[in-house]
Tab-separated table of C-alpha atoms in Angstrom:
chain	number	residue	atom	x	y	z
A	1	MET	CA	-2.646	-129.332	-164.824
A	2	ALA	CA	-5.872	-127.908	-164.063
A	3	VAL	CA	-8.027	-129.953	-161.924
A	4	ASN	CA	-11.630	-128.314	-162.251
A	5	SER	CA	-14.446	-128.204	-159.437
A	6	THR	CA	-17.075	-127.044	-158.826
A	7	PRO	CA	-18.474	-125.837	-155.205
A	8	GLU	CA	-20.904	-128.436	-156.579
A	9	SER	CA	-18.609	-131.096	-157.174
A	10	PRO	CA	-15.495	-130.404	-154.452
A	11	LEU	CA	-12.026	-132.895	-154.805
A	12	PRO	CA	-11.241	-134.988	-151.224
A	13	VAL	CA	-8.249	-134.482	-149.679
A	14	GLY	CA	-7.132	-137.741	-150.514
A	15	GLU	CA	-7.331	-136.845	-154.180
A	16	VAL	CA	-6.147	-133.626	-154.121
A	17	SER	CA	-3.128	-134.565	-151.562
A	18	ARG	CA	-2.574	-137.277	-154.102
A	19	LEU	CA	-2.236	-134.908	-157.022
A	20	ILE	CA	0.141	-132.668	-154.875
A	21	GLY	CA	2.501	-135.749	-154.893
A	22	GLY	CA	1.270	-136.197	-158.612
A	23	TRP	CA	3.297	-133.267	-159.120
A	24	ILE	CA	6.489	-132.616	-156.966
A	25	ASP	CA	7.163	-136.572	-158.321
A	26	ARG	CA	7.454	-135.422	-161.145
A	27	LEU	CA	10.006	-132.946	-159.985
A	28	GLY	CA	13.247	-134.708	-159.785
A	29	ALA	CA	16.412	-134.628	-157.813
A	30	VAL	CA	17.741	-130.730	-157.419
A	31	TRP	CA	20.693	-129.240	-156.130
A	32	ILE	CA	19.909	-126.508	-153.105
A	33	GLU	CA	21.961	-124.773	-150.629
A	34	GLY	CA	21.358	-123.453	-147.169
A	35	GLN	CA	22.437	-123.215	-144.338
A	36	ILE	CA	20.886	-125.634	-141.117
A	37	THR	CA	19.890	-124.638	-139.009
A	38	GLN	CA	18.153	-128.498	-136.780
A	39	LEU	CA	19.952	-131.278	-136.650
A	40	SER	CA	18.444	-134.955	-134.600
A	41	ARG	CA	20.456	-138.018	-135.354
A	42	ARG	CA	19.122	-140.285	-133.356
A	43	PRO	CA	20.778	-143.267	-131.813
A	44	GLY	CA	19.182	-146.662	-133.624
A	45	ALA	CA	18.005	-144.521	-136.404
A	46	GLY	CA	18.872	-145.066	-140.047
A	47	VAL	CA	17.265	-142.191	-140.210
A	48	VAL	CA	19.337	-138.891	-139.670
A	49	PHE	CA	16.550	-135.178	-139.685
A	50	LEU	CA	17.571	-131.526	-140.881
A	51	THR	CA	16.134	-127.905	-141.583
A	52	LEU	CA	17.554	-126.316	-144.135
A	53	ARG	CA	16.472	-122.913	-144.181
A	54	ASP	CA	17.843	-120.177	-146.261
A	55	PRO	CA	19.823	-117.696	-144.757
A	56	SER	CA	18.197	-114.120	-146.266
A	57	TYR	CA	15.395	-114.730	-146.725
A	58	ASP	CA	13.044	-117.085	-143.288
A	59	ILE	CA	12.174	-119.820	-145.320
A	60	SER	CA	12.989	-123.282	-144.463
A	61	VAL	CA	12.856	-127.046	-145.368
A	62	SER	CA	12.489	-130.085	-144.168
A	63	VAL	CA	15.461	-133.025	-145.300
A	64	THR	CA	15.956	-136.542	-144.154
A	65	CYS	CA	18.781	-139.094	-145.512
A	66	TYR	CA	19.749	-142.134	-144.637
A	67	ARG	CA	22.463	-142.647	-141.497
A	68	GLN	CA	25.344	-143.471	-144.198
A	69	VAL	CA	24.386	-140.017	-146.103
A	70	PHE	CA	25.264	-138.411	-143.241
A	71	ASP	CA	27.715	-140.119	-141.247
A	72	ALA	CA	30.228	-139.500	-144.779
A	73	VAL	CA	29.425	-135.757	-143.504
A	74	ALA	CA	29.333	-135.934	-139.688
A	75	ASP	CA	32.981	-134.767	-138.482
A	76	VAL	CA	32.805	-131.263	-140.581
A	77	VAL	CA	28.897	-130.430	-140.444
A	78	GLY	CA	26.915	-129.091	-137.207
A	79	GLU	CA	23.888	-127.021	-135.938
A	80	GLY	CA	24.740	-123.428	-138.350
A	81	ALA	CA	26.649	-125.126	-141.337
A	82	ARG	CA	26.479	-124.067	-145.142
A	83	VAL	CA	25.548	-127.091	-147.126
A	84	VAL	CA	25.288	-127.856	-150.545
A	85	VAL	CA	23.230	-131.246	-150.709
A	86	HIS	CA	21.261	-133.021	-153.613
A	87	ALA	CA	17.367	-134.440	-152.921
A	88	LYS	CA	14.651	-135.206	-154.539
A	89	PRO	CA	11.082	-133.430	-152.560
A	90	GLU	CA	9.209	-136.219	-152.062
A	91	TRP	CA	5.192	-135.103	-150.471
A	92	TYR	CA	4.528	-137.153	-146.958
A	93	ALA	CA	0.265	-137.562	-148.097
A	94	PRO	CA	-1.375	-138.103	-145.477
A	95	ARG	CA	0.205	-136.076	-143.367
A	96	GLY	CA	0.333	-132.773	-146.214
A	97	GLN	CA	4.238	-131.894	-146.385
A	98	LEU	CA	6.907	-131.592	-148.192
A	99	SER	CA	10.145	-132.867	-147.723
A	100	LEU	CA	13.352	-133.538	-149.277
A	101	ARG	CA	14.929	-136.925	-149.811
A	102	ALA	CA	19.486	-136.320	-149.437
A	103	ALA	CA	21.250	-138.649	-151.474
A	104	GLU	CA	24.374	-137.013	-151.527
A	105	ILE	CA	25.278	-133.816	-149.201
A	106	LYS	CA	28.287	-131.456	-150.133
A	107	PRO	CA	30.605	-129.146	-146.954
A	108	VAL	CA	30.558	-125.354	-148.422
A	109	GLY	CA	34.065	-124.788	-147.455
A	110	VAL	CA	35.810	-121.430	-146.732
A	111	GLY	CA	37.799	-121.261	-150.026
A	112	GLU	CA	33.784	-121.791	-151.917
A	113	LEU	CA	32.125	-119.412	-149.855
A	114	LEU	CA	35.235	-116.707	-150.203
A	115	ALA	CA	34.732	-117.289	-153.678
A	116	ARG	CA	31.053	-116.359	-153.895
A	117	LEU	CA	32.300	-113.854	-152.179
A	118	GLU	CA	34.097	-111.783	-155.385
A	119	GLN	CA	31.573	-112.969	-157.642
A	120	LEU	CA	29.538	-111.135	-155.570
A	121	LYS	CA	31.999	-108.256	-155.060
A	122	LYS	CA	32.689	-107.715	-158.374
A	123	ALA	CA	28.760	-107.991	-159.440
A	124	LEU	CA	27.473	-105.712	-156.927
A	125	ALA	CA	31.005	-103.131	-157.791
A	126	ARG	CA	29.455	-103.749	-161.579
A	127	GLU	CA	26.759	-101.651	-160.302
A	128	GLY	CA	28.204	-98.817	-158.723
A	129	LEU	CA	27.388	-99.576	-154.987
A	130	PHE	CA	30.855	-99.164	-153.334
A	131	ALA	CA	30.880	-96.117	-156.234
A	132	PRO	CA	32.542	-93.543	-153.765
A	133	GLU	CA	30.681	-90.667	-154.943
A	134	ARG	CA	27.838	-92.611	-153.374
A	135	LYS	CA	29.250	-92.494	-149.666
A	136	LYS	CA	27.418	-89.846	-147.295
A	137	PRO	CA	29.544	-87.004	-145.056
A	138	LEU	CA	29.025	-87.797	-141.116
A	139	PRO	CA	28.120	-84.650	-139.168
A	140	PHE	CA	29.723	-83.932	-137.176
A	141	LEU	CA	27.898	-84.119	-133.821
A	142	PRO	CA	24.859	-87.145	-134.620
A	143	GLN	CA	22.561	-85.953	-131.638
A	144	LEU	CA	21.014	-89.570	-132.074
A	145	ILE	CA	23.304	-92.833	-133.241
A	146	GLY	CA	21.018	-95.697	-134.476
A	147	LEU	CA	23.223	-98.942	-133.437
A	148	VAL	CA	22.416	-102.238	-134.465
A	149	CYS	CA	24.086	-104.693	-132.679
A	150	GLY	CA	24.308	-107.883	-130.372
A	151	ARG	CA	23.074	-108.015	-127.472
A	152	ALA	CA	25.415	-107.941	-123.917
A	153	SER	CA	27.576	-107.679	-126.793
A	154	ALA	CA	31.862	-106.194	-126.319
A	155	ALA	CA	30.768	-104.857	-129.964
A	156	GLU	CA	28.032	-103.061	-128.102
A	157	ARG	CA	29.531	-102.456	-124.974
A	158	ASP	CA	32.600	-101.172	-126.520
A	159	VAL	CA	30.181	-98.903	-129.030
A	160	LEU	CA	28.779	-96.879	-126.571
A	161	GLU	CA	30.859	-96.277	-123.606
A	162	ASN	CA	34.236	-94.655	-126.117
A	163	ALA	CA	31.429	-92.305	-127.710
A	164	ARG	CA	30.164	-91.304	-124.456
A	165	HIS	CA	33.704	-91.409	-122.551
A	166	ARG	CA	34.944	-88.677	-126.115
A	167	TRP	CA	30.738	-86.728	-125.744
A	168	PRO	CA	29.274	-87.821	-122.767
A	169	ALA	CA	25.467	-85.620	-123.734
A	170	VAL	CA	25.082	-88.175	-126.846
A	171	ARG	CA	22.326	-90.198	-127.198
A	172	PHE	CA	21.352	-93.802	-128.912
A	173	GLU	CA	19.052	-95.992	-130.320
A	174	VAL	CA	19.822	-99.330	-129.589
A	175	ARG	CA	18.688	-102.402	-131.986
A	176	ASN	CA	20.031	-105.900	-130.409
A	177	VAL	CA	19.705	-109.028	-133.252
A	178	PRO	CA	21.884	-112.076	-133.645
A	179	VAL	CA	24.945	-111.098	-135.144
A	180	GLN	CA	25.350	-114.655	-136.970
A	181	GLY	CA	23.517	-117.409	-137.494
A	182	VAL	CA	20.459	-118.772	-140.054
A	183	HIS	CA	18.085	-115.493	-138.144
A	184	ALA	CA	20.897	-112.963	-138.482
A	185	VAL	CA	20.423	-111.062	-142.394
A	186	PRO	CA	16.211	-110.598	-141.647
A	187	GLN	CA	16.954	-109.158	-138.181
A	188	VAL	CA	19.754	-106.431	-139.488
A	189	VAL	CA	18.829	-105.626	-142.659
A	190	GLN	CA	14.813	-105.018	-140.586
A	191	ALA	CA	16.511	-103.147	-137.577
A	192	VAL	CA	18.403	-101.104	-140.344
A	193	LYS	CA	15.337	-100.241	-142.542
A	194	GLU	CA	13.968	-98.924	-138.608
A	195	LEU	CA	16.340	-96.628	-137.941
A	196	ASP	CA	17.093	-95.172	-141.292
A	197	ALA	CA	12.967	-94.814	-141.949
A	198	ARG	CA	13.427	-92.452	-138.052
A	199	ASP	CA	14.517	-88.773	-138.266
A	200	ASP	CA	15.982	-88.256	-135.047
A	201	VAL	CA	18.344	-90.342	-136.522
A	202	ASP	CA	21.778	-88.949	-137.522
A	203	VAL	CA	23.991	-91.801	-138.119
A	204	ILE	CA	23.591	-95.768	-138.375
A	205	VAL	CA	26.576	-98.314	-137.262
A	206	VAL	CA	26.538	-102.099	-137.672
A	207	ALA	CA	29.037	-103.172	-134.899
A	208	ARG	CA	29.793	-107.056	-135.097
A	209	GLY	CA	33.460	-108.298	-132.924
A	210	GLY	CA	35.201	-110.197	-135.586
A	211	GLY	CA	34.649	-113.507	-136.198
A	212	SER	CA	35.079	-116.962	-138.410
A	213	VAL	CA	34.277	-115.528	-141.975
A	214	GLU	CA	31.400	-118.287	-141.314
A	215	ASP	CA	30.421	-116.076	-138.675
A	216	LEU	CA	31.105	-113.241	-140.938
A	217	LEU	CA	28.624	-114.501	-144.043
A	218	ALA	CA	25.729	-112.366	-143.096
A	219	PHE	CA	26.994	-108.777	-143.745
A	220	SER	CA	28.850	-110.400	-146.488
A	221	ASP	CA	24.925	-111.190	-147.463
A	222	GLU	CA	23.675	-108.966	-150.820
A	223	GLN	CA	19.805	-108.441	-149.516
A	224	LEU	CA	21.837	-106.305	-146.703
A	225	VAL	CA	24.224	-104.454	-148.304
A	226	ARG	CA	21.566	-103.420	-151.210
A	227	THR	CA	19.395	-102.493	-147.645
A	228	VAL	CA	22.527	-100.364	-146.936
A	229	ALA	CA	23.775	-98.676	-150.031
A	230	ALA	CA	19.554	-97.941	-149.973
A	231	CYS	CA	19.612	-96.103	-146.725
A	232	ARG	CA	19.415	-92.977	-146.371
A	233	THR	CA	21.082	-92.590	-143.215
A	234	PRO	CA	24.707	-92.875	-142.984
A	235	VAL	CA	25.395	-95.989	-142.629
A	236	VAL	CA	28.942	-96.778	-140.439
A	237	SER	CA	30.655	-101.424	-140.809
A	238	ALA	CA	31.786	-101.573	-137.786
A	239	ILE	CA	32.868	-105.873	-138.088
A	240	GLY	CA	34.961	-107.227	-136.193
A	241	HIS	CA	38.422	-106.800	-136.703
A	242	GLU	CA	40.391	-104.933	-139.010
A	243	PRO	CA	41.661	-107.989	-140.848
A	244	ASP	CA	38.029	-108.441	-141.495
A	245	ASN	CA	36.657	-107.753	-144.661
A	246	PRO	CA	33.068	-107.660	-145.296
A	247	LEU	CA	30.558	-107.013	-147.818
A	248	LEU	CA	29.408	-104.443	-145.614
A	249	ASP	CA	32.676	-102.234	-145.784
A	250	HIS	CA	32.582	-101.724	-148.838
A	251	VAL	CA	28.916	-100.411	-149.356
A	252	ALA	CA	28.387	-98.518	-146.051
A	253	ASP	CA	29.813	-94.466	-145.971
A	254	LEU	CA	32.220	-95.403	-143.589
A	255	ARG	CA	34.623	-98.604	-142.731
A	256	ALA	CA	35.905	-97.953	-139.043
A	257	SER	CA	38.611	-101.317	-138.414
A	258	THR	CA	37.189	-101.693	-134.792
A	259	PRO	CA	33.253	-101.104	-132.782
A	260	THR	CA	35.293	-99.295	-130.647
A	261	ASP	CA	37.270	-96.944	-134.060
A	262	ALA	CA	34.291	-96.516	-134.776
A	263	ALA	CA	32.890	-94.896	-131.927
A	264	LYS	CA	35.652	-92.721	-132.727
A	265	LYS	CA	34.948	-91.599	-136.255
A	266	VAL	CA	31.661	-90.702	-134.800
A	267	VAL	CA	30.991	-88.005	-132.681
A	268	PRO	CA	33.642	-85.948	-131.743
A	269	ASP	CA	36.308	-85.761	-128.276
A	270	VAL	CA	34.347	-83.125	-126.249
A	271	GLY	CA	38.031	-82.853	-124.129
A	272	GLU	CA	40.064	-82.224	-128.435
A	273	GLU	CA	37.234	-79.834	-129.152
A	274	TYR	CA	36.746	-77.407	-125.980
A	275	GLU	CA	41.042	-78.020	-126.675
A	276	ARG	CA	40.515	-76.864	-130.418
A	277	VAL	CA	38.360	-74.009	-129.475
A	278	ARG	CA	40.239	-72.419	-126.799
A	279	LEU	CA	43.603	-72.907	-129.830
A	280	LEU	CA	41.113	-71.046	-131.667
A	281	ARG	CA	40.514	-68.522	-130.094
A	282	ASP	CA	43.389	-67.423	-128.428
A	283	ARG	CA	44.074	-67.295	-132.515
A	284	ALA	CA	41.629	-64.678	-133.012
A	285	ARG	CA	42.542	-62.637	-129.790
A	286	ARG	CA	46.794	-62.443	-131.168
A	287	CYS	CA	44.676	-61.634	-134.981
A	288	VAL	CA	42.487	-58.784	-133.302
A	289	ALA	CA	45.510	-57.785	-130.882
A	290	ALA	CA	47.696	-57.775	-134.268
A	291	TYR	CA	45.450	-55.795	-136.135
A	292	VAL	CA	45.464	-53.104	-133.246
A	293	ASP	CA	48.863	-52.930	-133.329
A	294	ARG	CA	49.175	-52.269	-137.031
A	295	GLU	CA	46.393	-49.582	-136.695
A	296	GLU	CA	47.246	-47.361	-134.036
A	297	ARG	CA	50.686	-47.669	-135.562
A	298	GLY	CA	49.280	-46.099	-138.813
A	299	LEU	CA	47.385	-43.666	-136.964
A	300	ALA	CA	50.089	-43.578	-135.275
A	301	HIS	CA	51.861	-42.093	-137.814
A	302	ALA	CA	49.757	-40.140	-139.687
A	303	LEU	CA	49.990	-37.553	-136.962
A	304	ALA	CA	53.309	-37.083	-137.095
A	305	ARG	CA	52.270	-36.146	-140.581
A	306	PRO	CA	53.362	-32.293	-140.690
A	307	SER	CA	49.508	-31.738	-142.786
A	308	ILE	CA	47.834	-33.158	-139.756
A	309	GLN	CA	50.766	-31.718	-136.714
A	310	ASP	CA	50.104	-28.350	-138.997
A	311	PRO	CA	46.539	-28.239	-140.313
A	312	HIS	CA	46.981	-24.730	-141.712
A	313	ARG	CA	50.277	-24.039	-143.136
A	314	MET	CA	49.503	-24.872	-146.329
A	315	ILE	CA	46.905	-23.233	-146.521
A	316	ASP	CA	48.742	-19.867	-145.665
A	317	GLU	CA	51.263	-21.727	-148.156
A	318	ARG	CA	48.935	-21.402	-150.689
A	319	ALA	CA	47.234	-18.325	-149.242
A	320	GLU	CA	50.852	-16.078	-150.526
A	321	GLN	CA	50.871	-17.521	-153.438
A	322	VAL	CA	47.083	-16.640	-154.018
A	323	THR	CA	48.034	-13.517	-153.068
A	324	ALA	CA	50.600	-12.571	-155.343
A	325	GLN	CA	49.291	-14.529	-158.321
A	326	LEU	CA	46.485	-11.478	-157.514
A	327	ASP	CA	49.135	-9.121	-157.501
A	328	ARG	CA	50.628	-9.759	-160.410
A	329	GLY	CA	47.326	-10.596	-161.614
A	330	ARG	CA	46.886	-6.260	-161.533
A	331	ARG	CA	49.748	-5.303	-161.933
A	332	SER	CA	49.703	-6.865	-165.947
A	333	LEU	CA	45.670	-6.085	-166.324
A	334	ARG	CA	47.130	-2.261	-165.381
A	335	HIS	CA	49.715	-2.194	-167.702
A	336	HIS	CA	47.282	-3.967	-170.416
A	337	LEU	CA	44.329	-0.610	-169.904
A	338	ASP	CA	46.829	2.122	-169.637
A	339	ARG	CA	48.692	0.873	-173.201
A	340	ALA	CA	45.195	0.864	-174.160
A	341	ASP	CA	44.191	3.540	-172.974
A	342	SER	CA	46.867	5.516	-174.903
A	343	GLU	CA	46.043	3.805	-178.060
A	344	LEU	CA	43.056	4.169	-178.558
A	345	THR	CA	43.808	8.965	-177.957
A	346	HIS	CA	46.584	8.819	-180.347
A	347	THR	CA	43.709	6.678	-182.756
A	348	HIS	CA	40.919	9.450	-181.146
A	349	ALA	CA	43.605	12.388	-182.076
A	350	ARG	CA	44.169	10.685	-185.840
A	351	VAL	CA	40.474	10.321	-186.551
A	352	VAL	CA	39.612	14.155	-185.556
A	353	ALA	CA	42.405	15.185	-187.563
A	354	LEU	CA	41.045	12.526	-191.334
A	355	SER	CA	37.114	13.561	-190.153
A	356	PRO	CA	35.438	16.107	-192.489
A	357	ALA	CA	34.705	17.692	-188.795
A	358	ALA	CA	38.076	18.556	-189.160
A	359	THR	CA	37.417	20.743	-191.939
A	360	LEU	CA	34.521	21.805	-191.598
A	361	LYS	CA	35.965	23.590	-189.192
A	362	ARG	CA	39.477	25.061	-190.665
A	363	GLY	CA	36.040	26.934	-193.142
A	364	TYR	CA	35.507	24.472	-195.679
A	365	ALA	CA	31.743	24.238	-196.211
A	366	VAL	CA	30.483	20.901	-197.983
A	367	LEU	CA	27.544	21.354	-200.581
A	368	GLN	CA	24.522	18.738	-201.303
A	369	ARG	CA	22.285	18.095	-203.800
A	370	ALA	CA	18.714	17.641	-202.473
A	371	ASP	CA	18.954	13.808	-202.494
A	372	GLY	CA	21.897	14.464	-200.660
A	373	HIS	CA	24.935	13.664	-202.562
A	374	ALA	CA	27.870	16.415	-202.249
A	375	VAL	CA	28.119	18.341	-204.811
A	376	ARG	CA	31.631	17.650	-206.346
A	377	ASP	CA	32.264	18.529	-209.737
A	378	PRO	CA	29.991	22.370	-211.262
A	379	GLY	CA	29.091	20.566	-214.312
A	380	GLU	CA	26.356	18.583	-211.744
A	381	VAL	CA	24.288	21.732	-211.386
A	382	GLU	CA	22.054	23.566	-212.992
A	383	PRO	CA	21.465	27.561	-212.641
A	384	GLY	CA	19.189	28.698	-209.954
A	385	GLU	CA	18.589	24.518	-207.760
A	386	THR	CA	19.084	25.213	-204.309
A	387	LEU	CA	21.888	23.679	-203.202
A	388	ARG	CA	22.079	22.625	-198.767
A	389	ALA	CA	26.546	23.658	-197.624
A	390	ARG	CA	26.882	22.155	-194.307
A	391	VAL	CA	29.028	24.042	-192.301
A	392	ALA	CA	30.678	22.798	-188.974
A	393	GLU	CA	28.102	24.910	-186.965
A	394	GLY	CA	25.667	24.835	-189.312
A	395	ASP	CA	23.892	24.983	-191.992
A	396	PHE	CA	22.036	27.315	-194.476
A	397	SER	CA	20.979	27.170	-198.116
A	398	VAL	CA	22.369	28.900	-201.330
A	399	ARG	CA	21.556	28.784	-204.287
A	400	VAL	CA	23.320	28.373	-208.656
A	401	ASP	CA	24.126	31.678	-209.778
A	402	ALA	CA	25.794	30.887	-212.470
């Protein structure tokens, strides 16, 4: 409920602290889960002080409990353990501090942790974060590799030494972070984000040298899984050994069984690549030599053909055929011309024999009237009419007497 106050009528600090305490008292007892980061058990003291921290976020809260409450779980609970606490929020007004008064503490067992991880795994899988089509391929030869690992750890040494042994020119951008404990998740997430933001980083390797289920919980955290899923740079998970299987393995673009295996999968082996280049060069040389040999044999076979050995032979053969055909054509044409000439001579003789001029030459004459019509009947002319008489050598006029 809001409190009315003004610069002219401010509330005293004690009143504000009292109001806050009243609000917190009305909250009631709650069950909370966290990881114990600080534990204080003073000899002879009746109260135990501890700090609970959220592993995924940089948030902590102070917890107090009576010694008998903590003694019930003292054998299985220590710093770094995950616990579930039933506590009531309390406000210490003189110092303005919030704390939790624990009435019951329960350790979170491995079985329960695994069950929760399985539920989270199924939920993330339903969202498609583990889908194979989301996996990005690794570059063949990365120029700069981002490495997230513990400081001076065996995982860091394995990755660096094996990668440089395989490809001496490879470069690394290393981010040393806690790989277990309450600070692991936020710092690993921050390191991954920083490396992913750099354009010169070609691939990111997150490595750790194995451990128990509790030790690897940071790499199954939902915040880290979602961060890796959102990366534009390919991410390789190299957590623990072959049996270890945190959720980071499922969302990463490539899972390596060990940090050493990650180095082998991220960079090629220079010796193997030299050998592969040599084999390919030899294969190319053999292919070229075989091709040249095949073409030389084909060329030799072509040169051995008669048409190549004596290129004018075909022309000479065709020339004789052309000459024979030409002579045959000339003879045939001459024969046709002679026969046509004979036929023309005979036709001309018949035409001449049957022509009117030949008749005229035998002494006959053709009488024509003035209009040019030939006279065939004496009744066609009148006495005294002038006619034209045509003979072989010319014509002359005649007059009809009777």
